[in-house]
Every structure is written in structure tokens, then in C-alpha cells.
Amino acid sequence: MQEHTTEPLVDIDGRRNVTDLLVDRAVAAPAHIAFEVPDADPAAPWRPVTTAAFLADVQDLAKGLIATGIAPGDAIAIMAPTRYAWAVADLAAWFAGGVVVPVYETSSPAQVAAIVRDARVRLAIGGADQIEVLRDAFAETGTGALGAWSMDAPDGVARLAARGAAVGDDELERRRIHADLDAPATIVYTSGTTGEPKGAILTHRNFVGQVLNIAAAYREVVHPGGNTIIFLPLAHVLARGLQLICLASGMRIAHLSDTSRVVETLGTIRPTFLVAVPRVLEKIQAAAAQKAADARLGAVWSAAASTAVAWGTAAEDHARVPLPLRARRALFDRLFFARLRAVMGGRVDYVLSGGAALDPELSLFFRGIGVPVIEGYGLTETTAPLTGNLPHDIRSGTVGRPLPGSTVRISAEGEILARGVGVFAGYRDPAHTADAFVDGFFRTGDLGHIDPAGRVVLEGRLKDVIVTSNGKTVVPSVWERAVETSPLVAHAVMIGEGRSYLSALLVLDPVAAGAWADAVGAALERDASGALTEVTDARLREHLQGIVDAANARVSRSEQVRRFALVLADLDDTELVTQTLKIKRRTVLARASAAIENLYR
């Protein structure tokens, strides 16, 4: 049985709860800029907010929550786009002694109702486009006795904070320190790729332990001289964990909810560190390749990309770089790489990639252009990162060693098991908790192994394993990830359970596929009813056949896909795609049943 442990770097027992992170930082550096907030002034579109000012905003809202009737341990839902007000509400709920229930802004009314019912939410804070959904959910479920308060309306959160004028500082401090490290801090409902969402209870110990240990391990990345943009949903535990790490370490934070404005915001904020899912990195590389092709420099770009991968490989191996490679890299840096870094703001030292496995060659490419990618791995139930490469020790194709305070074990079946400071207390439903642990370790549901250096290598999801009719066991993730490197493919789903051969559904990226169709004069129309629409355009099939052939070349013959179908889908449908942009395999297979049957005729 494989197992690897990394000892903690920080003793957290002297901390009371998560709120200490903000209080301690405000004492140490009250005038330091903690946030940059969008402002209407065109001359200064981002307004600085100091740590002391943020603390004051948090305290005012916390007093309002107390005055309105929030008691210690009460559940408070937050449903809004990623923004400064989200951060204030999050910390204010903890200062008031509450338990935060984050809700994704795109959740359906049925999903919201299920969450507020299960968590017994007493009060909610929402954005302008979410507040009515919250109120309807409260009316349907009989919860929310203290109301749903808008972040934007004049009679919303501002009035809620004003209610707290009569609450004294002593009362606020009693509430702030009411929860200890082992008290619930938040209930996060998992996105549910293979089943119904479950409410994971994360404690103050989980957050404090993760924040302080990760900050200590990544001092080169998270420091008072750095800054970042958070555009992941703050309902996701990774974004909230990142926010707390930056806040405790003095790293400036800017929030961005409109992802279409990422490029312009990067140029203005000029971050030193970013967190992105692999799909974002794939799109950056694909956009650069397309721009080069449009300028009739496709062959030159291919040579540049190969050079970047070679440079990244040498850097990982700490090898001496040959003079010809140095010369090529210098040339391509002037032609392409410097411009790519400029698009990312020009100051990015590192990118953290999580949420899905990153193609090793893509990681090497970004290292080669001068933006190393630190790949990590974690789940909601591990309070985000469980393992991670370190800035001075990156190995592409792995997700690094267990982070400080964590242990990873590989079961006899190849499942990744986890124990440590970030591992959650359990689910709301005790039956779910009982099924989630074995010998004191959390069962992640992911397959993997530990390499000789102690690094974890992901191999796919345990529930996604396919057993064909001839008894061959296939883990589809390697093939699927290879196909998903194409900008045209948003999701690849291998099929073959109980079948004589493997096939696949390629769910097209609507933007990239639409651009392709416009370029060649084709018409791609999606079924408005929500059904998956099969695309039979011969030119598109021929183009993607090459991608499928390349993916087949990376796996054994028994793992190769013989036939595939192209489908269009509504990728904003939360019944089909999780809030973390993972495809719900069961749903896509059910909706594409007709196309699947055609693959086996």
C-alpha cells in the first residue's frame, strides 16, 4: 500500500477560529491594501480598500446580523457573483457566529430550494439577480425566517448593517470568538457529477490549518508584495480558500465576475499570481495559435510551441540548456512569448491550475514561455488543495506531494485516500459520512498512484471506469483529456460499459465550434429544448478525426475509441454541467441515448 505524509509547518492550536486570520492581519498591517474594488471613476477604475477598512465593513455587517436575530450556529446563505461584497458577507457571518452556506449564482431554483431546506438557512444575502430566487426558495421551503437581503438594493445589506448600530463591540467580540476550531464554519454542497449534491461540513480547523500551512509552503507565491484576481466563483471552496490565504498573507485581491473582461482586467490589475482551470490555459494557447495561423505564421508558431516545451522540460530537469535551444527560445520570446505574458498582465510569476487534470505538455509549454504552472489537487471535502507541486519543485504530469499536514494513501483498488488538517468533518447525512471513510481516511473517489518521489499522479475517477463486454477494464480519463485539448471540444465522454468496443461523445465548445462553422460556411444549430443535438457535418468530423486518432495513439489498442459522435449542448445548463464546469456523465449519456445507440448499429 502506497502512502506519503507531509508534516505540518504551522501549529494552529493557538488560533480561535477563521476570524483570527483577519484580526491578526489588521493588527499587523491595518493600512495595507487588501482589496481593489471596481469603481465608476474612469480615471481610477479600481478603488483600494485597506485591511482596516475591510475589517470595519465586516464588523458593521456582523453587528447587523446579530441585531437581526442571527444566533451562534445559524446558517447564512450567500448567493451572488464573485465580488467584494461576497467577501464582506463571508467574514461577517463568521464574526456573528454563523455558519456560511455558499450557493452558486447559476444554481437552478430547485437546487437553491434543496440547499436552503437541507441546511436550514435562517438568512440569505444575494446579488441583484439572485435575491428573488432566494426569496422564492424560502417561501417554498418555509425557511429563511430572517429574510433574504440584497447586496445592491438601498433597503438591502446596507440597511441590515445599519441595524447593528446598537450592538456593542464587546457583544461582537463574544460572538466572534464563540466558535472554536472544531465548530462548523461552512456547509458546502458538492457539485455532484455522479449523483445528488451532498452537504460537506468544513470546520474552522480545516480552513485555519489549510490557510496557514499553504501560505507557509508557498511564500514565493503569496506575499505582501503580490496581487491576484479571483474570477472563480466564491461559492467554490478553492476560491474562498485562496481569498483567505491572500487576506492572511497581505496579498491584494481583485474580484471579477464577468469572465469576458478577464483580458482587459489582467492588463489593468497586472497580477503576480493567478488561479485558473486547465480549460482557461488551453484557450490561451489555442488563441495564440489561431492568431499566428491568421497571420500565416502557423508553422512558425508550431516551432515556437515545441521550443517552449523543450525549454520547460529542461527547466524541470534542472538540466543545462543547449545553446541552440537558448537561441530559438530568445527568438520566439520576441515573436510570441513576451506578447503572451503581456496578455496575462506582464507580471504573472505563477499560475495555479486545479479543478481538472492538466495536460503535461501544456504545463511544459507555459513554463517554457516564462509562466510556470503549479498543478494541485483537492476536493470540497479536503477544503481545496490536498496535494500540490511547489514553485521550486514542479513535475508536470503530477499534482505534487501532499501539502503540509496531509497524508495520501493509495488503496488496493488504486483509490486515492486522504487524511489531514483539511479533511472535512463529514456530510450532513450520517449515512453519506459512513460511506465516505475507510480506516480514518476519506475516500476521494479518484484513482491514482504515488511516484517514487512521493508525488501523486491522477488516473481518473473510480466511478468512471468502464468494463467492456469482453472484460477489459478501461480508465477513460487519459483518452478524454487528450481529445479535450482541441479548442473545439468542451467535453469528451468515452462510452463502452458492457459493449464490445469503445465509442465516445464529443461535446462541442459552442463558441469555438461556431467560429469554425462561420469560417467554413457551415450551419450548427442547437436544439432549444435542452436535448443534445447531434452534428453530422462531414468537414467537422474529418477535422476532429485527426484529434481522435492522436488520442488513440496515446493509449493501448484495447483503450482506443472506434466510433464517435459530435453533439451540441447548452453548457450553461446546471443539470448537465456542474458549477465547476465538469460534465455530468449520467445526464449526458441519458440525453444522448439516441446518438449512442447509433454508434453501436
Coordinates of C-alpha atoms in Angstrom, one line a residue:
M1 CA 0.0 0.0 0.0
Q2 CA 1.5 3.4 -1.0
E3 CA 1.4 6.2 1.4
H4 CA 3.1 9.6 1.8
T5 CA 2.8 12.2 4.6
T6 CA 4.0 15.8 4.8
E7 CA 4.3 17.1 8.3
P8 CA 2.6 20.5 9.1
L9 CA 4.6 23.7 9.0
V10 CA 2.5 25.7 11.4
D11 CA 1.0 25.0 14.8
I12 CA -2.6 26.3 14.7
D13 CA -3.8 25.4 18.2
G14 CA -3.3 29.0 19.4
R15 CA -6.0 30.3 17.0
R16 CA -9.6 30.5 18.0
N17 CA -11.3 30.3 14.6
V18 CA -11.1 31.7 11.0
T19 CA -11.8 35.3 12.1
D20 CA -8.4 35.4 13.8
L21 CA -6.8 35.5 10.4
L22 CA -8.4 38.9 9.6
V23 CA -8.0 40.3 13.1
D24 CA -4.3 39.4 13.2
R25 CA -3.7 40.9 9.8
A26 CA -5.5 44.1 10.7
V27 CA -3.3 44.5 13.8
A28 CA -0.1 43.8 11.8
A29 CA -0.8 45.9 8.7
P30 CA -4.0 48.0 9.0
A31 CA -3.1 50.4 6.2
H32 CA -2.0 47.7 3.7
I33 CA -4.2 47.4 0.7
A34 CA -6.2 44.2 0.9
F35 CA -8.7 44.6 -1.9
E36 CA -9.1 46.5 -5.2
V37 CA -12.8 47.2 -5.8
P38 CA -14.4 48.3 -9.1
D39 CA -15.2 52.0 -9.1
A40 CA -17.3 54.2 -11.5
D41 CA -14.4 56.7 -11.8
P42 CA -12.9 56.2 -15.3
A43 CA -9.7 57.8 -14.1
A44 CA -9.4 55.3 -11.3
P45 CA -11.5 52.3 -12.2
W46 CA -10.2 50.3 -9.2
R47 CA -10.6 51.7 -5.6
P48 CA -8.2 50.4 -2.9
V49 CA -9.6 49.0 0.3
T50 CA -7.2 48.7 3.3
T51 CA -7.2 45.8 5.7
A52 CA -8.6 48.1 8.4
A53 CA -11.4 49.3 6.1
F54 CA -12.3 45.8 5.2
L55 CA -12.4 44.8 8.9
A56 CA -14.7 47.8 9.6
D57 CA -17.1 46.7 6.8
V58 CA -17.1 43.2 8.2
Q59 CA -17.8 44.3 11.7
D60 CA -20.6 46.6 10.7
L61 CA -22.4 43.9 8.8
A62 CA -21.8 41.3 11.6
K63 CA -23.4 43.6 14.1
G64 CA -26.4 44.0 11.7
L65 CA -26.7 40.2 11.5
I66 CA -26.7 39.9 15.3
A67 CA -29.2 42.7 15.7
T68 CA -31.5 41.0 13.1
G69 CA -31.5 37.8 15.2
I70 CA -28.7 35.5 13.9
A71 CA -27.7 33.2 16.8
P72 CA -24.5 31.2 17.1
G73 CA -24.5 28.3 14.7
D74 CA -27.3 29.7 12.5
A75 CA -26.9 29.0 8.7
I76 CA -26.5 32.0 6.5
A77 CA -26.6 31.5 2.7
I78 CA -24.6 33.7 0.3
M79 CA -25.6 33.6 -3.4
A80 CA -24.0 36.2 -5.7
P81 CA -21.3 36.6 -8.3
T82 CA -17.7 36.9 -7.2
R83 CA -17.3 40.4 -5.7
Y84 CA -16.0 42.3 -2.7
A85 CA -19.5 42.2 -1.1
W86 CA -19.3 38.4 -1.1
A87 CA -16.0 38.6 0.9
V88 CA -17.6 41.0 3.4
A89 CA -20.6 38.8 3.9
D90 CA -18.5 35.7 4.3
L91 CA -16.4 37.1 7.1
A92 CA -19.3 39.0 8.7
A93 CA -21.2 35.7 9.0
W94 CA -18.3 34.2 10.9
F95 CA -17.9 37.3 13.1
A96 CA -21.5 36.9 14.1
G97 CA -21.0 33.3 14.9
G98 CA -22.9 31.9 11.9
V99 CA -22.2 29.0 9.5
V100 CA -21.9 30.1 5.9
V101 CA -23.8 28.2 3.1
P102 CA -22.4 29.2 -0.3
V103 CA -24.7 28.9 -3.2
Y104 CA -23.6 29.1 -6.8
E105 CA -25.1 32.1 -8.6
T106 CA -26.2 30.0 -11.5
S107 CA -28.0 27.4 -9.4
S108 CA -31.5 26.5 -10.5
P109 CA -34.5 27.3 -8.3
A110 CA -34.8 23.6 -7.4
Q111 CA -31.2 23.4 -6.4
V112 CA -31.4 26.5 -4.2
A113 CA -34.6 25.2 -2.5
A114 CA -32.9 21.9 -1.8
I115 CA -29.9 23.6 -0.2
V116 CA -31.8 26.1 2.0
R117 CA -34.1 23.3 3.2
D118 CA -31.3 20.8 4.0
A119 CA -29.0 23.4 5.7
R120 CA -32.0 25.1 7.5
V121 CA -30.9 28.5 6.3
R122 CA -32.2 31.4 8.5
L123 CA -31.0 34.3 6.5
A124 CA -29.6 34.9 3.0
I125 CA -27.6 37.6 1.3
G126 CA -27.8 37.7 -2.5
G127 CA -26.9 39.6 -5.6
A128 CA -29.4 41.6 -7.6
D129 CA -30.1 38.7 -10.0
Q130 CA -30.3 36.1 -7.2
I131 CA -32.3 37.7 -4.5
E132 CA -35.7 36.7 -5.9
V133 CA -34.6 33.1 -6.3
L134 CA -33.6 33.0 -2.6
R135 CA -36.9 34.6 -1.6
D136 CA -38.8 32.1 -3.6
A137 CA -36.8 29.2 -2.1
F138 CA -37.6 30.5 1.4
A139 CA -41.3 30.7 0.6
E140 CA -41.3 27.2 -0.9
T141 CA -39.4 25.5 2.0
G142 CA -40.6 27.6 5.0
T143 CA -37.0 28.5 5.9
G144 CA -35.3 32.0 5.9
A145 CA -37.2 33.4 8.9
L146 CA -34.8 36.4 9.0
G147 CA -35.2 37.2 5.3
A148 CA -33.1 37.5 2.1
W149 CA -31.1 40.7 1.8
S150 CA -29.8 42.2 -1.4
M151 CA -26.3 43.3 -1.8
D152 CA -27.5 46.0 -4.2
A153 CA -30.9 47.4 -3.2
P154 CA -30.9 50.5 -0.8
D155 CA -33.0 48.6 1.7
G156 CA -30.7 45.5 1.5
V157 CA -27.4 44.8 3.1
A158 CA -26.7 48.5 3.8
R159 CA -29.9 48.7 5.9
L160 CA -29.0 45.3 7.5
A161 CA -25.7 46.7 8.6
A162 CA -27.3 49.9 9.9
R163 CA -29.4 47.8 12.3
G164 CA -26.3 46.9 14.1
A165 CA -25.6 50.4 15.4
A166 CA -26.9 49.4 18.9
V167 CA -24.7 46.3 19.1
G168 CA -21.6 47.0 21.1
D169 CA -18.0 45.9 20.4
D170 CA -18.0 43.7 23.4
E171 CA -21.0 41.7 22.2
L172 CA -19.5 41.4 18.7
E173 CA -16.3 40.1 20.2
R174 CA -18.2 37.5 22.3
R175 CA -19.9 36.3 19.1
R176 CA -16.6 36.4 17.1
I177 CA -14.8 34.0 19.5
H178 CA -17.9 31.8 20.1
A179 CA -16.9 29.1 17.6
D180 CA -13.7 27.1 18.3
L181 CA -11.5 25.3 15.7
D182 CA -13.7 22.2 15.7
A183 CA -17.0 24.1 15.2
P184 CA -18.6 24.1 11.7
A185 CA -17.6 27.0 9.6
T186 CA -19.4 26.3 6.4
I187 CA -21.6 23.8 4.6
V188 CA -20.6 23.3 1.0
Y189 CA -22.8 21.4 -1.3
T190 CA -20.8 19.3 -3.7
S191 CA -21.4 19.7 -7.4
G192 CA -22.5 16.1 -7.9
T193 CA -21.1 14.7 -11.2
T194 CA -22.3 11.2 -10.4
G195 CA -25.1 11.8 -8.0
E196 CA -27.1 14.2 -5.9
P197 CA -25.2 17.0 -4.1
K198 CA -24.2 16.4 -0.5
G199 CA -23.6 19.0 2.2
A200 CA -20.0 18.8 3.3
I201 CA -19.3 20.3 6.7
L202 CA -16.0 22.1 6.9
T203 CA -14.7 23.3 10.3
H204 CA -12.7 26.4 11.3
R205 CA -9.8 24.0 11.9
N206 CA -10.0 22.9 8.3
F207 CA -9.7 26.5 7.0
V208 CA -7.2 27.8 9.5
G209 CA -5.0 24.7 9.1
Q210 CA -5.1 24.9 5.3
V211 CA -4.6 28.7 5.1
L212 CA -1.6 28.9 7.4
N213 CA 0.2 25.8 6.2
I214 CA -0.3 26.6 2.5
A215 CA 0.8 30.2 3.0
A216 CA 4.0 28.9 4.7
A217 CA 4.7 26.4 1.8
Y218 CA 4.1 29.0 -0.9
R219 CA 5.9 32.1 0.4
E220 CA 7.4 32.7 -3.1
V221 CA 3.8 32.9 -4.5
V222 CA 1.7 34.5 -1.7
H223 CA 3.3 37.6 -0.1
P224 CA 2.5 41.2 0.7
G225 CA 4.1 42.5 -2.5
G226 CA 1.9 40.3 -4.7
N227 CA -1.6 40.6 -6.0
T228 CA -4.2 38.4 -7.7
I229 CA -7.6 38.4 -9.5
I230 CA -10.2 35.9 -8.3
F231 CA -12.6 35.1 -11.1
L232 CA -13.6 31.6 -9.9
P233 CA -17.0 31.5 -8.2
L234 CA -16.6 32.3 -4.5
A235 CA -19.1 29.6 -3.8
H236 CA -16.3 27.2 -4.7
V237 CA -14.1 26.3 -1.7
L238 CA -10.9 26.8 -3.8
A239 CA -11.7 30.5 -4.4
R240 CA -12.7 31.0 -0.7
G241 CA -9.6 29.3 0.5
L242 CA -7.4 31.4 -1.9
Q243 CA -9.1 34.5 -0.6
L244 CA -8.4 33.7 3.0
I245 CA -4.7 32.8 2.2
C246 CA -4.2 36.1 0.4
L247 CA -6.0 38.0 3.1
A248 CA -3.9 36.4 5.9
S249 CA -0.7 36.9 3.9
G250 CA -1.3 40.5 2.8
M251 CA -1.7 39.8 -0.9
R252 CA -4.0 42.2 -2.7
I253 CA -7.2 40.8 -4.2
A254 CA -9.4 42.0 -7.1
H255 CA -12.7 40.2 -7.9
L256 CA -14.1 39.7 -11.3
S257 CA -17.5 38.2 -12.0
D258 CA -17.6 38.9 -15.8
T259 CA -15.1 36.5 -17.3
S260 CA -15.4 38.1 -20.7
R261 CA -13.4 41.0 -19.2
V262 CA -10.6 38.9 -17.9
V263 CA -8.0 40.0 -20.6
E264 CA -8.7 43.8 -20.1
T265 CA -8.6 43.3 -16.3
L266 CA -5.3 41.4 -16.4
G267 CA -3.8 44.4 -18.2
T268 CA -5.1 46.8 -15.6
I269 CA -4.6 44.9 -12.4
R270 CA -1.4 43.2 -13.6
P271 CA -1.5 40.2 -11.1
T272 CA 1.6 38.3 -9.9
F273 CA -0.4 35.1 -9.4
L274 CA -3.5 33.6 -10.9
V275 CA -5.7 30.5 -10.3
A276 CA -7.2 29.0 -13.4
V277 CA -8.8 25.7 -14.5
P278 CA -6.9 23.9 -17.3
R279 CA -9.5 24.9 -19.9
V280 CA -8.5 28.6 -19.5
L281 CA -4.9 27.7 -20.1
E282 CA -5.9 25.7 -23.2
K283 CA -7.8 28.6 -24.6
I284 CA -4.9 31.0 -24.1
Q285 CA -2.6 28.7 -26.0
A286 CA -5.3 28.0 -28.7
A287 CA -6.0 31.7 -29.2
A288 CA -2.2 32.4 -29.7
A289 CA -2.0 29.5 -32.2
Q290 CA -5.1 30.8 -34.1
K291 CA -3.7 34.4 -34.2
A292 CA -0.4 33.0 -35.6
A293 CA -2.3 31.0 -38.2
D294 CA -4.3 34.0 -39.3
A295 CA -1.1 35.8 -39.9
R296 CA 0.2 32.9 -41.9
L297 CA 2.7 32.0 -39.2
G298 CA 1.3 28.6 -38.3
A299 CA 4.5 26.7 -39.0
V300 CA 6.5 29.3 -37.0
W301 CA 4.1 29.0 -34.1
S302 CA 4.4 25.2 -34.1
A303 CA 8.2 25.6 -33.9
A304 CA 7.8 28.1 -31.1
A305 CA 5.5 25.8 -29.1
S306 CA 7.9 22.9 -29.5
T307 CA 10.7 25.1 -28.3
A308 CA 8.7 26.2 -25.2
V309 CA 8.0 22.5 -24.3
A310 CA 11.7 21.7 -24.7
W311 CA 12.7 24.6 -22.6
G312 CA 10.1 23.7 -19.9
T313 CA 11.4 20.1 -19.9
A314 CA 15.0 21.3 -19.4
A315 CA 13.9 23.6 -16.6
E316 CA 12.0 20.8 -14.8
D317 CA 15.0 18.5 -15.0
H318 CA 17.4 21.3 -13.9
A319 CA 19.4 20.5 -17.0
R320 CA 21.9 22.6 -18.8
V321 CA 20.1 24.3 -21.8
P322 CA 22.0 23.8 -25.1
L323 CA 23.0 27.0 -26.9
P324 CA 20.8 26.3 -30.0
L325 CA 17.7 25.9 -27.7
R326 CA 18.6 29.2 -25.9
A327 CA 18.8 31.0 -29.3
R328 CA 15.5 29.6 -30.5
R329 CA 13.8 30.5 -27.2
A330 CA 15.2 34.0 -27.4
L331 CA 13.8 34.4 -30.9
F332 CA 10.4 33.1 -30.1
D333 CA 10.3 35.1 -26.9
R334 CA 10.5 38.3 -29.0
L335 CA 7.9 36.9 -31.6
F336 CA 5.4 35.3 -29.3
F337 CA 6.1 34.6 -25.7
A338 CA 6.6 38.1 -24.4
R339 CA 3.2 39.0 -26.0
L340 CA 1.5 36.1 -24.3
R341 CA 2.9 37.2 -21.0
A342 CA 1.7 40.7 -21.7
V343 CA -1.8 39.4 -22.4
M344 CA -1.7 37.9 -18.9
G345 CA -0.7 41.3 -17.4
G346 CA 3.1 41.1 -17.8
R347 CA 3.8 40.3 -14.1
V348 CA 2.5 36.8 -13.5
D349 CA 5.1 34.7 -11.7
Y350 CA 3.0 31.6 -11.3
V351 CA -0.4 30.1 -12.3
L352 CA -2.1 27.6 -10.0
S353 CA -4.1 25.0 -12.0
G354 CA -6.8 22.9 -10.4
G355 CA -10.3 21.5 -10.9
A356 CA -9.2 19.0 -13.5
A357 CA -6.0 17.3 -14.7
L358 CA -3.7 19.4 -16.7
D359 CA -2.0 18.0 -19.9
P360 CA 1.7 17.7 -19.1
E361 CA 2.7 19.2 -22.4
L362 CA 0.6 22.2 -21.7
S363 CA 2.3 22.7 -18.3
L364 CA 5.7 22.4 -20.0
F365 CA 4.6 24.9 -22.7
F366 CA 3.7 27.6 -20.1
R367 CA 6.9 27.0 -18.2
G368 CA 8.7 27.5 -21.4
I369 CA 7.1 30.8 -22.1
G370 CA 8.1 32.0 -18.6
V371 CA 4.9 31.4 -16.7
P372 CA 5.3 28.2 -14.5
V373 CA 2.1 26.4 -13.7
I374 CA 1.8 24.9 -10.3
E375 CA -0.7 22.0 -10.5
G376 CA -2.6 20.9 -7.4
Y377 CA -5.3 18.5 -6.5
G378 CA -8.1 18.6 -4.0
L379 CA -11.8 18.4 -3.4
T380 CA -14.5 20.2 -1.4
E381 CA -14.1 17.6 1.3
T382 CA -10.4 18.3 1.6
T383 CA -11.0 22.1 1.9
A384 CA -9.5 22.5 -1.6
P385 CA -5.8 21.6 -2.1
L386 CA -4.7 18.2 -0.8
T387 CA -1.6 17.9 -2.8
G388 CA 0.4 20.4 -4.9
N389 CA 3.7 21.0 -6.7
L390 CA 5.9 23.6 -5.1
P391 CA 7.4 26.6 -7.0
H392 CA 10.9 25.2 -6.8
D393 CA 9.8 21.6 -7.5
I394 CA 7.3 21.3 -10.3
R395 CA 6.9 18.0 -12.1
S396 CA 4.4 18.1 -15.0
G397 CA 2.0 15.2 -15.2
T398 CA 1.8 15.0 -11.4
V399 CA -0.2 17.0 -8.8
G400 CA 2.7 17.1 -6.4
R401 CA 3.1 15.8 -2.9
P402 CA 0.7 16.0 0.0
L403 CA 0.6 19.5 1.3
P404 CA 1.8 20.2 4.9
G405 CA -0.4 18.5 7.5
S406 CA -1.8 15.9 5.0
T407 CA -1.4 12.2 4.2
V408 CA -2.3 10.5 1.0
R409 CA -2.7 6.7 0.8
I410 CA -3.5 4.6 -2.3
S411 CA -5.9 1.7 -1.6
A412 CA -5.5 -1.8 -3.0
E413 CA -8.1 -0.8 -5.7
G414 CA -6.0 2.3 -6.7
E415 CA -8.3 4.8 -5.0
I416 CA -6.7 8.0 -3.5
L417 CA -7.4 8.2 0.2
A418 CA -6.8 11.3 2.3
R419 CA -6.3 12.3 5.9
G420 CA -5.1 15.5 7.4
V421 CA -5.9 19.1 8.5
G422 CA -8.1 19.9 5.5
V423 CA -10.2 16.7 5.5
F424 CA -13.8 17.6 6.4
A425 CA -15.8 16.6 9.5
G426 CA -18.4 14.7 7.4
Y427 CA -21.6 15.2 5.5
R428 CA -24.9 16.5 6.8
D429 CA -26.3 13.0 6.3
P430 CA -24.5 10.5 8.6
A431 CA -25.1 7.7 6.1
H432 CA -23.1 9.6 3.4
T433 CA -20.3 10.1 6.0
A434 CA -20.1 6.4 6.9
D435 CA -19.7 5.5 3.2
A436 CA -17.0 8.2 2.7
F437 CA -14.3 7.0 5.1
V438 CA -12.3 3.8 5.5
D439 CA -9.8 3.3 8.3
G440 CA -9.9 7.0 9.1
F441 CA -9.2 8.1 5.6
F442 CA -11.5 10.0 3.3
R443 CA -12.3 8.1 0.0
T444 CA -11.8 10.7 -2.7
G445 CA -13.3 8.5 -5.5
D446 CA -10.3 9.3 -7.7
L447 CA -7.8 6.8 -9.0
G448 CA -4.1 7.4 -8.9
H449 CA -0.6 6.3 -7.7
I450 CA 2.3 7.8 -5.9
D451 CA 5.6 8.1 -7.8
P452 CA 9.0 7.2 -6.2
A453 CA 9.4 10.9 -5.3
G454 CA 6.2 10.9 -3.3
R455 CA 4.2 12.9 -5.9
V456 CA 0.6 11.9 -6.7
V457 CA -0.4 11.1 -10.3
L458 CA -4.1 11.2 -11.1
E459 CA -5.6 8.4 -13.3
G460 CA -9.3 9.1 -13.4
R461 CA -12.5 8.7 -11.4
L462 CA -13.3 5.4 -9.8
K463 CA -17.0 5.7 -10.9
D464 CA -16.0 6.5 -14.5
V465 CA -14.2 3.2 -15.0
I466 CA -15.6 1.2 -18.0
V467 CA -15.7 -2.6 -18.2
T468 CA -16.4 -3.8 -21.7
S469 CA -18.3 -6.9 -22.6
N470 CA -15.0 -8.8 -23.1
G471 CA -14.0 -8.0 -19.5
K472 CA -11.4 -5.3 -20.3
T473 CA -11.3 -2.5 -17.6
V474 CA -10.7 0.9 -19.1
V475 CA -10.0 4.2 -17.3
P476 CA -11.2 6.8 -19.8
S477 CA -9.6 10.0 -18.5
V478 CA -6.3 9.8 -20.4
W479 CA -8.1 9.5 -23.8
E480 CA -10.7 12.1 -22.8
R481 CA -8.1 14.7 -21.7
A482 CA -6.2 14.2 -25.0
V483 CA -9.3 14.9 -27.1
E484 CA -10.3 17.9 -24.9
T485 CA -7.0 19.6 -25.8
S486 CA -8.8 20.6 -29.0
P487 CA -10.4 24.0 -28.7
L488 CA -13.5 22.6 -30.5
V489 CA -14.2 20.0 -27.8
A490 CA -15.5 21.2 -24.5
H491 CA -16.0 17.7 -23.1
A492 CA -15.1 14.2 -24.3
V493 CA -17.2 11.3 -22.8
M494 CA -16.0 7.7 -23.5
I495 CA -18.7 5.0 -23.7
G496 CA -18.5 1.3 -23.6
E497 CA -19.8 -0.2 -20.4
G498 CA -20.9 -3.8 -21.3
R499 CA -20.3 -3.1 -25.0
S500 CA -17.9 -4.9 -27.4
Y501 CA -15.9 -1.8 -28.3
L502 CA -15.4 1.8 -27.1
S503 CA -17.1 4.8 -28.6
A504 CA -17.3 8.4 -27.5
L505 CA -19.4 11.6 -27.4
L506 CA -17.6 14.8 -28.2
V507 CA -19.5 17.7 -26.7
L508 CA -18.5 20.7 -28.8
D509 CA -17.5 24.1 -27.4
P510 CA -20.2 26.3 -28.7
V511 CA -18.0 29.4 -29.2
A512 CA -15.1 27.6 -30.9
A513 CA -17.5 25.4 -33.0
G514 CA -19.5 28.4 -34.0
A515 CA -16.3 30.3 -35.2
W516 CA -15.3 27.2 -37.1
A517 CA -18.7 27.0 -38.8
D518 CA -18.6 30.6 -39.8
A519 CA -15.2 30.2 -41.3
V520 CA -16.2 27.3 -43.5
G521 CA -19.8 28.4 -44.2
A522 CA -21.4 25.6 -42.2
A523 CA -24.5 25.8 -40.0
L524 CA -24.5 24.5 -36.5
E525 CA -27.9 24.8 -34.6
R526 CA -28.5 23.6 -31.1
D527 CA -31.9 22.2 -30.1
A528 CA -33.5 24.9 -27.9
S529 CA -35.4 22.2 -25.9
G530 CA -32.3 21.2 -23.9
A531 CA -31.8 18.0 -25.8
L532 CA -28.3 17.2 -27.1
T533 CA -28.1 17.9 -30.8
E534 CA -26.1 15.6 -33.0
V535 CA -23.8 17.3 -35.5
T536 CA -23.2 15.4 -38.7
D537 CA -21.2 17.9 -40.8
A538 CA -18.6 15.8 -42.7
R539 CA -16.0 18.5 -42.7
L540 CA -16.1 18.9 -38.9
R541 CA -16.0 15.1 -38.4
E542 CA -12.9 14.9 -40.7
H543 CA -11.2 17.7 -38.7
L544 CA -11.9 16.0 -35.4
Q545 CA -11.0 12.6 -36.7
G546 CA -7.4 13.7 -36.5
I547 CA -7.8 14.7 -32.8
V548 CA -9.4 11.3 -32.1
D549 CA -6.6 9.4 -34.0
A550 CA -3.9 11.3 -31.9
A551 CA -5.7 10.4 -28.7
N552 CA -5.9 6.8 -29.7
A553 CA -2.2 6.8 -30.4
R554 CA -1.6 7.7 -26.7
V555 CA -3.4 4.6 -25.3
S556 CA -3.3 0.9 -25.8
R557 CA -5.3 -0.8 -28.5
S558 CA -8.0 -2.0 -26.1
E559 CA -8.4 1.6 -24.8
Q560 CA -8.9 3.1 -28.3
V561 CA -12.2 4.6 -29.4
R562 CA -13.6 3.1 -32.6
R563 CA -16.5 5.4 -33.3
F564 CA -17.6 8.9 -32.1
A565 CA -20.5 11.3 -32.3
L566 CA -20.4 15.1 -32.2
V567 CA -23.1 16.8 -30.1
L568 CA -24.0 20.4 -29.2
A569 CA -25.4 21.1 -25.8
D570 CA -26.3 24.0 -23.5
L571 CA -23.2 24.2 -21.4
D572 CA -24.8 26.7 -19.1
D573 CA -27.4 24.1 -18.0
T574 CA -26.5 23.2 -14.4
E575 CA -28.4 19.9 -14.8
L576 CA -25.8 18.9 -17.4
V577 CA -22.6 20.7 -16.3
T578 CA -21.5 21.2 -12.7
Q579 CA -20.7 24.6 -11.3
T580 CA -17.1 23.7 -11.6
L581 CA -17.5 23.0 -15.3
K582 CA -17.4 19.2 -15.2
I583 CA -19.8 17.2 -17.3
K584 CA -22.4 15.1 -15.5
R585 CA -21.7 11.8 -17.2
R586 CA -25.0 10.2 -16.3
T587 CA -27.0 13.1 -17.6
V588 CA -25.1 13.4 -20.9
L589 CA -25.5 9.7 -21.5
A590 CA -29.2 9.8 -20.8
R591 CA -29.8 12.8 -23.1
A592 CA -27.7 11.4 -25.9
S593 CA -29.1 7.9 -25.8
A594 CA -30.2 8.0 -29.5
A595 CA -26.8 9.1 -30.7
I596 CA -25.2 6.4 -28.6
E597 CA -27.3 3.7 -30.0
N598 CA -26.3 4.8 -33.5
L599 CA -22.7 4.3 -32.5
Y600 CA -23.4 0.6 -31.9
R601 CA -25.5 -0.2 -35.0

